[in-house]
């Protein structure tokens, strides 16, 4: 009694990225696996690495349920490891468990609506690990679709700050879905948060959520605003989803300038205030530029959810998941601009729109609609 | 009975850097202080921050015992904290203790030759902390002059690697005086070391010391050489004194490419091999360029000796110092291109020469010669 259904696959071969809907047979779940009938899956920036990457989507060939796009260099060569492989896409989603492996925990989920993290959520069905499934109770699949990536990342920033003994946080590109969650988490936990946005409209958006420290990088006096906010909050730890360009550099500079102002004696090595920034995304694929203007007391690091969760340990992860579940329609609620089927998701209009990753314009895929 | 003598001071004011020899009265040492009659002090790259910085030394005005040079922007503004201040220079040196404060440890040093770290070593006398003085026994001041900065930094790299559970090290600009020490330390300790140099002559130099892994960044196949050396050594931790440009990026790239080759499954996030680089100097004042080509499993950090020693703790520091003392004429020996008096040190010819920081061309200042 094999289950079949439609699924999206992404293949990079001979400099061309082919993404298409294909009929697939799903294996029966075994052990601790469950088979989920997926009803909703968000398109997050992190999904675009597999789905579109740096492909030339403007000039791609679009046909029903399929597009073929050129992948420019150096991005084509940089992904040598996936050449020729047919990869599933979609980190997370929600749906109903329709079959389960022999384990008790898998069996107990049969018939329940769950959020899951299969890495293959742009599909009508997926195999998921029961241990990673979050039973949604009365919540809808749409409400539970984004229960993992953004909520756990935003909570992960707060956990990271605590582990490193930091009492305040800087967040760049702060008007994002994730950024709005972080505003609410930090309000609940009493953690001062410096929100860096790049548009007046985003200032209004976060003001509306009650954010206390909002800095607009498009303003002439951006650096003054940033220094003031750092001075007011004591934030020497930041998270940045942009990656390329000078935003990380600006944050380090402002941190150092605030710290130096408090020094009583000049040091050629700069302040002894430790400054730390994490890059957790790549909205800008350009190089990160670091200028020699803040001494040697700084650390820049990549931040990824999965290694963080492994490092944090099961107790912390379970506590974080429970908090997400409790706040899924409030603190961790996601809003969507548009719902698309698997086929609609691969049209030129949709691809060019969600690939732009505009603030507040998230897509939700509904594979059975 | 105040002691007087000549000392070099560096003052940045109104966009001009003035460095001059001045007659100074040295206070009597108190408590745990000693007064050292300085006989030898090296000019290390780290001394140049105070001594020359980014000043326009080509077009400076030179007069006996003095030069006045324009300090270009943004370097002038970046050093606002020192504007108008008359700063001493010279991190380390060696000489004879001629007076001491009341403490037993200070008194016990009277008449002894010591290495010290006064931060004011371009001087005929200095006040130093007895706890930081290293008694040199039969060694000369010239042999002991560089007993701190380079030896403790090189040993600090090895200690850092151990603390972080790393068994191999990459070092860039590896033909330096410090780099040669690191080669010898790693040989003694059996730690595989990847030496990156930029000239064929430096390859020969390090080969002569018995270095096993030498990579020339000027060679066409530099990245191939680097990958091979990383594969052979398992070095995913590196130390870089260049700072600006793409050397750190090249190291991260090569580390990641070696790690990805070992993966059995493609990951959009890159390998899960942690990669770490430390910038400990600024031979290049240009920006550090980091490309998005090695996932999120990397950390780049500044590394400075003083905070490292504070973090490492007194036991480790004492063990390191003893090792330096035991090997001061072998493992930790320094060679000098030229000896200069305080006045000779400020001539156009000398300034332009040591400011170039050429490999193997270190200067030694002899304030009483």
Coordinates of N, CA and C in Angstrom, one line a residue, chain A residues 45-212:
Chain A
X45 N 13.8 32.1 3.9 CA 15.0 32.4 3.2 C 16.0 31.2 3.1
X46 N 16.0 30.4 4.2 CA 17.0 29.3 4.2 C 16.6 28.2 3.2
X47 N 15.3 28.2 2.8 CA 14.9 27.2 1.8 C 15.4 27.6 0.4
X48 N 15.7 28.9 0.2 CA 16.0 29.3 -1.2 C 17.4 28.8 -1.6
X49 N 18.2 28.4 -0.7 CA 19.6 27.9 -1.0 C 19.4 26.7 -2.0
X50 N 18.5 25.8 -1.7 CA 18.2 24.7 -2.5 C 17.3 25.0 -3.7
X51 N 16.3 25.8 -3.4 CA 15.2 26.1 -4.3 C 15.6 27.0 -5.5
X52 N 16.4 28.0 -5.2 CA 16.7 29.0 -6.3 C 18.2 29.3 -6.3
X53 N 18.8 29.5 -5.1 CA 20.2 29.9 -5.0 C 20.4 31.2 -5.8
X54 N 21.5 31.3 -6.5 CA 21.8 32.5 -7.2 C 21.4 32.3 -8.7
X55 N 20.5 31.4 -9.0 CA 20.2 31.1 -10.4 C 19.6 32.4 -11.0
X56 N 19.7 32.5 -12.4 CA 19.2 33.6 -13.1 C 17.7 33.3 -13.4
X57 N 16.9 33.7 -12.5 CA 15.4 33.4 -12.5 C 14.7 34.4 -13.4
X58 N 15.3 35.5 -13.7 CA 14.6 36.5 -14.6 C 14.5 35.9 -16.0
X59 N 15.6 35.2 -16.4 CA 15.7 34.6 -17.8 C 15.5 33.1 -17.8
X60 N 14.9 32.6 -16.8 CA 14.7 31.1 -16.8 C 13.5 30.7 -17.7
X61 N 13.5 29.4 -18.1 CA 12.4 28.9 -18.9 C 11.3 28.3 -17.9
X62 N 10.1 28.9 -18.0 CA 9.1 28.4 -17.1 C 8.1 27.6 -17.9
X63 N 7.7 26.4 -17.4 CA 6.6 25.7 -18.0 C 5.8 25.1 -16.8
X64 N 4.6 24.6 -17.0 CA 3.8 24.2 -15.9 C 4.5 23.2 -15.0
X65 N 4.6 23.6 -13.7 CA 5.2 22.7 -12.7 C 6.7 22.6 -12.9
X66 N 7.4 23.6 -13.5 CA 8.8 23.4 -13.7 C 9.5 24.7 -14.2
X67 N 10.7 24.9 -13.7 CA 11.5 26.0 -14.3 C 13.0 25.5 -14.5
X68 N 13.6 26.0 -15.5 CA 15.0 25.7 -15.7 C 15.8 27.0 -15.9
X69 N 16.8 27.2 -15.0 CA 17.5 28.5 -14.9 C 19.0 28.3 -15.0
X70 N 19.7 29.2 -15.6 CA 21.2 29.1 -15.6 C 21.7 29.5 -14.2
X71 N 22.7 28.7 -13.8 CA 23.4 29.0 -12.5 C 24.7 29.7 -12.8
X72 N 24.9 30.9 -12.5 CA 26.1 31.6 -12.8 C 27.3 31.1 -12.0
X73 N 28.5 31.4 -12.5 CA 29.7 31.2 -11.7 C 29.9 32.4 -10.7
X74 N 30.5 32.3 -9.6 CA 31.2 31.1 -9.0 C 30.2 30.1 -8.3
X75 N 28.9 30.5 -8.4 CA 27.9 29.7 -7.5 C 27.7 28.3 -8.0
X76 N 27.8 28.1 -9.4 CA 27.7 26.8 -9.9 C 28.8 25.9 -9.4
X77 N 30.1 26.3 -9.5 CA 31.2 25.5 -9.1 C 31.2 25.3 -7.6
X78 N 30.7 26.4 -6.8 CA 30.8 26.3 -5.4 C 29.8 25.2 -4.8
X79 N 28.9 24.8 -5.7 CA 27.9 23.8 -5.2 C 28.2 22.4 -5.9
X80 N 29.5 22.2 -6.2 CA 29.9 21.0 -6.9 C 29.3 19.7 -6.2
X81 N 29.2 19.8 -4.9 CA 28.8 18.7 -4.1 C 27.4 18.2 -4.4
X82 N 26.5 19.1 -5.1 CA 25.2 18.7 -5.4 C 25.0 18.4 -6.9
X83 N 26.0 18.6 -7.7 CA 25.8 18.5 -9.1 C 25.2 17.1 -9.5
X84 N 24.2 17.1 -10.2 CA 23.5 15.9 -10.6 C 22.6 15.3 -9.6
X85 N 22.6 15.8 -8.4 CA 21.7 15.2 -7.4 C 20.3 15.8 -7.4
X86 N 19.3 15.0 -7.3 CA 17.9 15.4 -7.3 C 17.6 15.7 -5.8
X87 N 17.5 16.9 -5.4 CA 17.3 17.2 -4.0 C 15.9 17.6 -3.6
X88 N 15.4 17.2 -2.5 CA 14.1 17.7 -2.1 C 14.3 19.1 -1.5
X89 N 13.2 19.8 -1.2 CA 13.3 21.1 -0.7 C 12.2 21.4 0.3
X90 N 12.4 22.4 1.2 CA 11.4 22.8 2.2 C 11.8 22.2 3.5
X91 N 12.3 23.1 4.4 CA 12.8 22.6 5.7 C 11.6 22.1 6.6
X92 N 10.5 22.9 6.6 CA 9.5 22.6 7.6 C 8.1 22.7 7.1
X93 N 7.2 22.1 7.8 CA 5.8 22.2 7.4 C 4.9 21.6 8.4
X94 N 3.6 21.5 8.1 CA 2.7 20.9 9.1 C 1.6 20.1 8.3
X95 N 1.1 19.1 9.0 CA 0.1 18.2 8.3 C -0.3 17.1 9.3
X96 N -0.9 16.1 8.7 CA -1.5 15.0 9.6 C -0.7 13.7 9.4
X97 N -0.5 13.1 10.5 CA 0.3 11.8 10.5 C -0.7 10.7 10.0
X98 N -0.4 10.1 8.8 CA -1.2 9.1 8.2 C -0.7 7.7 8.4
X99 N 0.5 7.6 8.8 CA 1.1 6.2 9.0 C 2.3 6.4 9.9
X100 N 2.7 5.3 10.6 CA 3.8 5.4 11.5 C 4.6 4.1 11.6
X101 N 5.9 4.2 12.0 CA 6.7 3.1 12.2 C 6.3 2.4 13.5
X102 N 7.1 1.3 13.9 CA 6.7 0.5 15.0 C 6.8 1.1 16.4
X103 N 7.7 2.1 16.5 CA 8.0 2.6 17.8 C 6.7 3.2 18.5
X104 N 6.7 3.2 19.8 CA 5.6 3.8 20.5 C 5.3 5.2 20.2
X105 N 6.4 6.0 20.2 CA 6.3 7.4 20.0 C 5.8 7.7 18.6
X106 N 6.2 6.9 17.6 CA 5.7 7.1 16.3 C 4.2 6.7 16.2
X107 N 3.9 5.6 16.8 CA 2.5 5.1 16.8 C 1.5 6.1 17.4
X108 N 2.0 6.7 18.5 CA 1.2 7.6 19.3 C 0.7 8.9 18.5
X109 N 1.5 9.1 17.4 CA 1.2 10.3 16.6 C 0.1 10.1 15.5
X110 N -0.2 8.8 15.3 CA -1.2 8.6 14.1 C -2.5 9.3 14.3
X111 N -2.9 10.0 13.2 CA -4.1 10.8 13.2 C -3.9 12.2 13.8
X112 N -2.8 12.5 14.4 CA -2.6 13.8 14.9 C -2.0 14.8 13.9
X113 N -2.4 16.1 14.1 CA -1.8 17.2 13.3 C -0.4 17.5 14.0
X114 N 0.6 17.6 13.2 CA 1.9 17.9 13.7 C 2.7 18.9 12.9
X115 N 3.6 19.6 13.5 CA 4.6 20.4 12.8 C 5.8 19.5 12.7
X116 N 6.5 19.6 11.5 CA 7.7 18.7 11.4 C 8.8 19.4 10.6
X117 N 10.0 18.8 10.6 CA 11.2 19.4 9.9 C 11.8 18.4 9.0
X118 N 11.1 18.0 8.0 CA 11.6 16.9 7.1 C 12.7 17.2 6.1
X119 N 12.9 18.5 5.9 CA 13.8 18.9 4.8 C 13.2 18.6 3.4
X120 N 12.0 18.2 3.3 CA 11.3 17.8 2.1 C 9.9 18.2 2.1
X121 N 9.6 19.4 2.6 CA 8.2 19.8 2.9 C 7.4 20.3 1.7
X122 N 8.1 20.6 0.6 CA 7.4 21.0 -0.6 C 6.9 19.8 -1.3
X123 N 5.9 19.1 -0.7 CA 5.5 17.8 -1.1 C 4.2 17.5 -0.5
X124 N 3.5 16.6 -1.1 CA 2.2 16.2 -0.5 C 2.3 15.3 0.7
X125 N 3.4 14.5 0.7 CA 3.7 13.7 1.8 C 5.2 13.8 2.2
X126 N 5.5 13.4 3.4 CA 7.0 13.3 3.7 C 7.1 12.3 4.9
X127 N 8.3 11.8 4.9 CA 8.7 11.0 6.0 C 9.4 11.9 7.0
X128 N 9.0 11.8 8.3 CA 9.6 12.7 9.3 C 10.0 11.9 10.5
X129 N 10.9 12.4 11.3 CA 11.3 11.8 12.6 C 10.3 12.1 13.7
X130 N 9.7 11.1 14.3 CA 8.7 11.4 15.3 C 9.2 12.3 16.4
X131 N 10.5 12.1 16.8 CA 11.1 12.9 17.9 C 11.1 14.4 17.6
X132 N 11.1 14.7 16.3 CA 11.1 16.1 15.9 C 9.7 16.7 15.6
X133 N 8.7 15.8 15.7 CA 7.4 16.3 15.4 C 6.8 17.0 16.6
X134 N 6.1 18.1 16.4 CA 5.4 18.8 17.5 C 3.9 18.7 17.3
X135 N 3.2 17.9 18.2 CA 1.8 17.8 18.0 C 1.1 19.1 18.2
X136 N 0.2 19.5 17.3 CA -0.4 20.8 17.3 C -1.7 20.9 18.0
X137 N -2.3 19.8 18.5 CA -3.5 19.9 19.2 C -4.6 20.5 18.3
X138 N -5.2 21.6 18.8 CA -6.3 22.2 18.1 C -5.9 23.2 17.0
X139 N -4.6 23.4 17.0 CA -4.1 24.4 16.0 C -4.1 23.9 14.6
X140 N -4.3 24.8 13.6 CA -4.4 24.4 12.2 C -3.0 24.1 11.7
X141 N -2.9 23.5 10.5 CA -1.6 23.3 9.9 C -1.0 24.6 9.5
X142 N -1.8 25.5 9.0 CA -1.3 26.9 8.7 C -0.7 27.5 9.9
X143 N -1.3 27.4 11.0 CA -0.8 28.0 12.3 C 0.5 27.3 12.7
X144 N 0.6 26.0 12.4 CA 1.8 25.3 12.8 C 2.9 25.2 11.8
X145 N 2.7 25.7 10.6 CA 3.6 25.4 9.5 C 5.0 26.0 9.8
X146 N 5.1 27.1 10.5 CA 6.4 27.8 10.7 C 6.8 27.6 12.2
X147 N 6.5 26.5 12.8 CA 6.8 26.3 14.2 C 8.2 26.0 14.5
X148 N 9.0 25.8 13.5 CA 10.4 25.4 13.9 C 11.5 26.5 13.5
X149 N 11.7 26.7 12.2 CA 12.8 27.5 11.8 C 12.9 28.9 12.4
X150 N 11.9 29.7 12.2 CA 12.0 31.1 12.8 C 11.9 31.1 14.3
X151 N 10.9 30.4 14.9 CA 10.8 30.5 16.4 C 12.0 29.9 17.1
X152 N 12.5 28.8 16.6 CA 13.7 28.2 17.3 C 14.9 29.0 17.1
X153 N 15.0 29.7 15.9 CA 16.2 30.6 15.7 C 16.1 31.8 16.6
X154 N 14.9 32.4 16.6 CA 14.8 33.6 17.5 C 15.1 33.3 19.0
X155 N 14.5 32.2 19.4 CA 14.7 31.7 20.8 C 16.2 31.3 21.0
X156 N 16.8 30.8 19.9 CA 18.2 30.4 20.0 C 19.1 31.6 20.2
X157 N 18.8 32.7 19.6 CA 19.6 34.0 19.9 C 19.6 34.3 21.3
X158 N 18.4 34.2 21.9 CA 18.2 34.6 23.3 C 19.0 33.6 24.2
X159 N 18.9 32.3 23.8 CA 19.7 31.3 24.6 C 21.2 31.5 24.4
X160 N 21.6 31.8 23.2 CA 23.0 32.1 22.9 C 23.5 33.3 23.8
X161 N 22.7 34.3 23.9 CA 23.1 35.5 24.7 C 23.2 35.1 26.1
X162 N 22.3 34.3 26.6 CA 22.4 33.9 28.0 C 23.6 33.0 28.3
X163 N 23.9 32.1 27.4 CA 25.1 31.2 27.5 C 26.3 32.0 27.5
X164 N 26.4 33.1 26.8 CA 27.6 33.9 26.7 C 27.6 35.1 27.8
X165 N 26.6 35.0 28.6 CA 26.6 36.0 29.7 C 26.3 37.5 29.2
X166 N 25.5 37.6 28.1 CA 25.2 38.9 27.5 C 23.7 39.2 27.9
X167 N 23.5 40.4 28.3 CA 22.2 40.8 28.7 C 21.4 41.6 27.7
X168 N 22.0 41.9 26.5 CA 21.3 42.7 25.5 C 21.7 42.2 24.1
X169 N 20.9 42.5 23.1 CA 21.2 41.9 21.8 C 20.9 43.0 20.7
X170 N 21.8 42.9 19.7 CA 21.5 43.7 18.4 C 21.0 42.8 17.4
X171 N 20.0 43.2 16.6 CA 19.5 42.4 15.5 C 19.4 43.2 14.3
X172 N 20.0 42.8 13.2 CA 19.9 43.5 11.9 C 18.9 42.9 11.0
X173 N 18.4 43.7 10.1 CA 17.2 43.3 9.2 C 16.1 42.9 10.2
X174 N 15.9 43.7 11.2 CA 15.0 43.4 12.3 C 13.5 43.4 12.1
X175 N 13.1 43.8 10.9 CA 11.7 43.9 10.7 C 11.1 42.6 10.1
X176 N 12.0 41.6 9.9 CA 11.6 40.3 9.3 C 10.6 39.6 10.2
X177 N 10.0 38.6 9.7 CA 9.1 37.7 10.5 C 9.9 37.2 11.7
X178 N 11.1 36.8 11.6 CA 11.9 36.3 12.7 C 12.2 37.5 13.6
X179 N 12.5 38.7 13.0 CA 12.8 39.8 13.8 C 11.6 40.2 14.7
X180 N 10.4 40.1 14.2 CA 9.2 40.5 15.0 C 9.1 39.5 16.1
X181 N 9.3 38.2 15.9 CA 9.3 37.2 17.0 C 10.3 37.6 18.1
X182 N 11.5 38.0 17.6 CA 12.6 38.3 18.6 C 12.2 39.5 19.4
X183 N 11.5 40.5 18.8 CA 11.0 41.7 19.6 C 10.1 41.2 20.7
X184 N 9.1 40.3 20.4 CA 8.2 39.8 21.4 C 8.9 38.9 22.4
X185 N 9.8 38.1 22.0 CA 10.5 37.3 23.0 C 11.3 38.1 24.0
X186 N 12.0 39.1 23.4 CA 12.8 40.0 24.3 C 12.0 40.8 25.2
X187 N 10.8 41.2 24.8 CA 9.8 41.9 25.7 C 9.4 41.0 26.8
X188 N 9.1 39.8 26.5 CA 8.6 38.8 27.5 C 9.8 38.6 28.5
X189 N 11.0 38.5 28.0 CA 12.1 38.1 28.9 C 12.8 39.4 29.5
X190 N 12.4 40.6 29.1 CA 13.1 41.7 29.7 C 14.5 41.9 29.2
X191 N 14.8 41.5 27.9 CA 16.1 41.7 27.3 C 16.1 42.9 26.4
X192 N 16.9 43.9 26.7 CA 17.0 45.0 25.7 C 17.5 44.6 24.3
X193 N 16.7 45.1 23.3 CA 17.0 44.6 21.9 C 17.2 45.9 21.1
X194 N 18.3 45.9 20.4 CA 18.5 47.0 19.4 C 18.1 46.5 18.0
X195 N 17.1 47.1 17.4 CA 16.6 46.6 16.1 C 17.1 47.5 15.0
X196 N 17.9 47.0 14.1 CA 18.4 47.8 13.0 C 17.5 47.4 11.7
X197 N 16.8 48.4 11.2 CA 16.0 48.3 10.0 C 16.5 49.2 8.9
X198 N 16.0 49.1 7.7 CA 16.5 50.0 6.7 C 15.4 50.9 6.0
X199 N 14.2 50.9 6.6 CA 13.2 51.7 6.0 C 12.3 52.3 7.1
X200 N 11.8 53.5 6.8 CA 10.9 54.2 7.8 C 9.7 53.3 8.1
X201 N 9.2 52.7 7.1 CA 8.0 51.8 7.3 C 8.3 50.7 8.3
X202 N 9.6 50.2 8.3 CA 9.9 49.1 9.2 C 10.0 49.7 10.6
X203 N 10.5 51.0 10.8 CA 10.5 51.6 12.1 C 9.1 51.6 12.6
X204 N 8.1 52.0 11.8 CA 6.7 52.1 12.2 C 6.2 50.7 12.6
X205 N 6.6 49.7 11.8 CA 6.1 48.3 12.1 C 6.6 47.9 13.5
X206 N 7.9 48.1 13.8 CA 8.4 47.6 15.0 C 8.0 48.5 16.2
X207 N 7.8 49.8 15.9 CA 7.2 50.7 17.0 C 5.8 50.2 17.4
X208 N 5.1 49.7 16.4 CA 3.7 49.2 16.6 C 3.8 48.0 17.5
X209 N 4.9 47.2 17.5 CA 5.0 46.1 18.4 C 5.5 46.5 19.8
X210 N 5.9 47.8 19.9 CA 6.4 48.2 21.2 C 7.9 48.1 21.3
X211 N 8.6 47.9 20.2 CA 10.1 47.9 20.3 C 10.6 49.2 20.8
X212 N 11.5 49.2 21.7 CA 12.0 50.4 22.3 C 13.2 51.0 21.6

